[in-house]
Short mmCIF file of C-alpha atoms in Angstrom, two decimals:
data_model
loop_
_atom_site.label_atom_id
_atom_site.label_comp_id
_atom_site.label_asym_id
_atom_site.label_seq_id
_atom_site.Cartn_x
_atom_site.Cartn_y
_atom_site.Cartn_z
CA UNK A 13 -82.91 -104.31 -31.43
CA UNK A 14 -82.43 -107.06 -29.21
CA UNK A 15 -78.71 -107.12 -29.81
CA UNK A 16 -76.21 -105.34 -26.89
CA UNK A 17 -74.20 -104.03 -29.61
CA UNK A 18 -77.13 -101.76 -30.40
CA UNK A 19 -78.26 -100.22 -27.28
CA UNK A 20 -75.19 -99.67 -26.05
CA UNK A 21 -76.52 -101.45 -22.79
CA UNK A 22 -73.83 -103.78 -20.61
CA UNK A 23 -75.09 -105.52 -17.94
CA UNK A 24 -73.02 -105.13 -14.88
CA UNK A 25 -72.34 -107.87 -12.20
CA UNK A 26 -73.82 -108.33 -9.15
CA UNK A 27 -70.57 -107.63 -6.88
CA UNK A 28 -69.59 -104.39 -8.59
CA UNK A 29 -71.72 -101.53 -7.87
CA UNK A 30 -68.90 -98.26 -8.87
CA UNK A 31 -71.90 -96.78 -10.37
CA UNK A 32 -74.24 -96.92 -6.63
CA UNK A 33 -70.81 -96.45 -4.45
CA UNK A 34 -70.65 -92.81 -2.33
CA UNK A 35 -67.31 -91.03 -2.89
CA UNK A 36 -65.64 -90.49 0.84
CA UNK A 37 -62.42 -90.87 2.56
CA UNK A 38 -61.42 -94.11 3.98
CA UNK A 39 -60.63 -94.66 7.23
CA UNK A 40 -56.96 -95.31 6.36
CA UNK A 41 -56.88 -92.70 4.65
CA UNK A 42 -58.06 -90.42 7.86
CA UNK A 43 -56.16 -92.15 10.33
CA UNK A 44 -52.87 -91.06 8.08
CA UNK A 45 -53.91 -87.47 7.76
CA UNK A 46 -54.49 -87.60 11.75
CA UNK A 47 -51.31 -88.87 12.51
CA UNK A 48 -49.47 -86.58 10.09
CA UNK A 49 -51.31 -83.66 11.82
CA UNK A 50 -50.02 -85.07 15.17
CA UNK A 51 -46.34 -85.42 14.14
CA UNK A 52 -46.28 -82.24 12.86
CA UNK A 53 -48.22 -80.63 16.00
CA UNK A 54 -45.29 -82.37 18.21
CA UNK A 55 -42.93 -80.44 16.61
CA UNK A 56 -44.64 -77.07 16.20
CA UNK A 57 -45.72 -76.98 19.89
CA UNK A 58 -42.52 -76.97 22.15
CA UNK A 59 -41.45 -73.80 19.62
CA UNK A 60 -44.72 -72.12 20.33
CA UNK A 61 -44.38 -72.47 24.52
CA UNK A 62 -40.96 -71.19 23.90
CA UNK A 63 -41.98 -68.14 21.54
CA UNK A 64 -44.38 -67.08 24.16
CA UNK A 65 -42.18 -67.29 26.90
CA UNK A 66 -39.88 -65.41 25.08
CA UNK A 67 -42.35 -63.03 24.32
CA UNK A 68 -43.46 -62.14 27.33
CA UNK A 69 -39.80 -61.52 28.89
CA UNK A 70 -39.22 -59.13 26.54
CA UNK A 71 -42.44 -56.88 27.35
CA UNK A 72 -40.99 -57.52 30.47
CA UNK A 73 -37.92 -56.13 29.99
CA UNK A 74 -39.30 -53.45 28.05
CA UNK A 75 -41.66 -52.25 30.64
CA UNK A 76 -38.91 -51.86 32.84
CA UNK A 77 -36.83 -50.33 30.19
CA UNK A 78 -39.61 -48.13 30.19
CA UNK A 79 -39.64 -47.26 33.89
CA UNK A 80 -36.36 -46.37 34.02
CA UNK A 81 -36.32 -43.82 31.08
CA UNK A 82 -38.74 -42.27 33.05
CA UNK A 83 -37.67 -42.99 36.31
CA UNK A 84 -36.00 -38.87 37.13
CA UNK A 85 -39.01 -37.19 36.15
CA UNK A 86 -41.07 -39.32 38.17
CA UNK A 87 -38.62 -39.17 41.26
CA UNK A 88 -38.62 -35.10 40.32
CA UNK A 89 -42.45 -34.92 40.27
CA UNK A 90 -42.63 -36.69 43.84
CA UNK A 91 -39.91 -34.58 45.25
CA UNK A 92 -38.04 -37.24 47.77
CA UNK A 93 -34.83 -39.12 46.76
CA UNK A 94 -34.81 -42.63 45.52
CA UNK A 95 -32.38 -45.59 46.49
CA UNK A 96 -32.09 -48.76 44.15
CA UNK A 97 -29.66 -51.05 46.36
CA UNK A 98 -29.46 -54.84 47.56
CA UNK A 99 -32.91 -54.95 48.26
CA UNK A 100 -33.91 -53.19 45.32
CA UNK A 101 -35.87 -49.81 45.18
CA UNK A 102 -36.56 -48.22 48.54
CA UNK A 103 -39.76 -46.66 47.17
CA UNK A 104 -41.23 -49.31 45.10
CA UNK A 105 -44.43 -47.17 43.98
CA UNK A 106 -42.09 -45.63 41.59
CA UNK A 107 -40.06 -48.39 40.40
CA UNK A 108 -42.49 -51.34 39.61
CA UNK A 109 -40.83 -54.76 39.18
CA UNK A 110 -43.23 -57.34 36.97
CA UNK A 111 -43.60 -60.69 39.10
CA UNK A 112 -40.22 -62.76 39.55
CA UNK A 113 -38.23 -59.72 38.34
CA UNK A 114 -35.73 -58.26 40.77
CA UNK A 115 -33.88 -54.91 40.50
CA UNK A 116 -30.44 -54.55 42.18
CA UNK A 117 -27.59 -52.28 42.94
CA UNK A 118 -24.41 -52.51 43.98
CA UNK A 119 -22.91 -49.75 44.90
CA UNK A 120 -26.89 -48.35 45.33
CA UNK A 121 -27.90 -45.91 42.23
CA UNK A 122 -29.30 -42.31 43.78
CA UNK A 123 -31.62 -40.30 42.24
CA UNK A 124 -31.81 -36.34 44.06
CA UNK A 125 -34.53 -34.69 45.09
CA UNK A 126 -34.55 -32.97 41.25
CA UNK A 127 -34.67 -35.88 39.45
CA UNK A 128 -30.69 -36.20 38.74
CA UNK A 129 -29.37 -39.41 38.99
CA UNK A 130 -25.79 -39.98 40.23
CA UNK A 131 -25.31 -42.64 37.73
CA UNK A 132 -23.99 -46.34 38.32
CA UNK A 133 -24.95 -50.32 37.24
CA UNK A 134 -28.25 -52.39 37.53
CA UNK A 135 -28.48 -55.97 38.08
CA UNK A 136 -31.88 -57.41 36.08
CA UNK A 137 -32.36 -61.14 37.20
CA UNK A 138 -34.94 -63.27 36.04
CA UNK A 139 -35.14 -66.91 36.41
CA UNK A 140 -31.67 -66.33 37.95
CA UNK A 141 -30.34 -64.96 34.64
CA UNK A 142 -28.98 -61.73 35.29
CA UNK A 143 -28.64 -58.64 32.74
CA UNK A 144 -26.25 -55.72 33.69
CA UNK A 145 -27.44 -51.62 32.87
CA UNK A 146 -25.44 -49.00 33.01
CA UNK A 147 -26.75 -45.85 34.01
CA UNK A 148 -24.86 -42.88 32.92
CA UNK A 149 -25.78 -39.21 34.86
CA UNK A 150 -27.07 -37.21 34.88
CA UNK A 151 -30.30 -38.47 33.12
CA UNK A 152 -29.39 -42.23 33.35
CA UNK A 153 -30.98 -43.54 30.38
CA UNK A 154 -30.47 -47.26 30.62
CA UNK A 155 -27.64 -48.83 28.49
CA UNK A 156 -27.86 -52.88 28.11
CA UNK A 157 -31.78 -53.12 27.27
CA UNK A 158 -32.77 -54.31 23.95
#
């Protein structure tokens, strides 16, 4: 009874106290996780400004894509001509640009009275980039949009 061999009992040492310790992360251990997280938010980032930037010129672009579709029924429905020159629309309640977006023609693009448009090119600039559309008459749908 008094033997170890029979109890199965080991005494442990002082120092070593596995059976007491709390299981946990060390701080090593976070401080690699944090900089992995880092490195790979470095990379991750610059593509997501870029995405959303690119993004938002496209609903851009397809807003005005938009306008323009619609553009002789909308001149029709008012009933006075419309003039997209140099200095862009001459009514611009019916041809609304989104905020550093510029629309020009040259030779200017008419659309009658009726809504028929006499067909001709668009200049699209953004950021000084510009994109060319065609407009064929007489409806002009615009050609050169994505």
């Amino acid at each position: 009874m008094g033997s170890l061999a029979v109890t199965g009992w080991m005494p442990m040492s002082a120092t070593c106290r596995s059976a007491d310790r709390v299981r946990g992360f060390t701080l090593l251990e976070l401080l690699v996780v944090l900089a992995l997280v880092a490195a790979i938010a470095a990379v991750v980032l610059p593509g997501l400004a870029n995405m959303q930037s690119a993004w938002s010129r496209r609903v851009a672009l397809q807003d005005i894509q938009e306008q323009l579709q619609s553009l002789g029924l909308r001149v029709r429905n008012d009933g006075r001509e419309l003039t997209i020159d140099a200095d862009g629309a001459s009514r611009a309640e019916l041809l609304q640009v989104p905020t550093g977006w510029l629309i020009v023609a040259e030779p200017p693009v008419r659309y009658l009275a009726n809504g028929v448009c006499l067909g001709g090119s668009l200049r699209i600039i953004h950021d000084g980039l510009p994109r060319d559309v065609r407009l064929d008459p007489p409806f002009c749908a615009p050609k050169g949009l994505p």
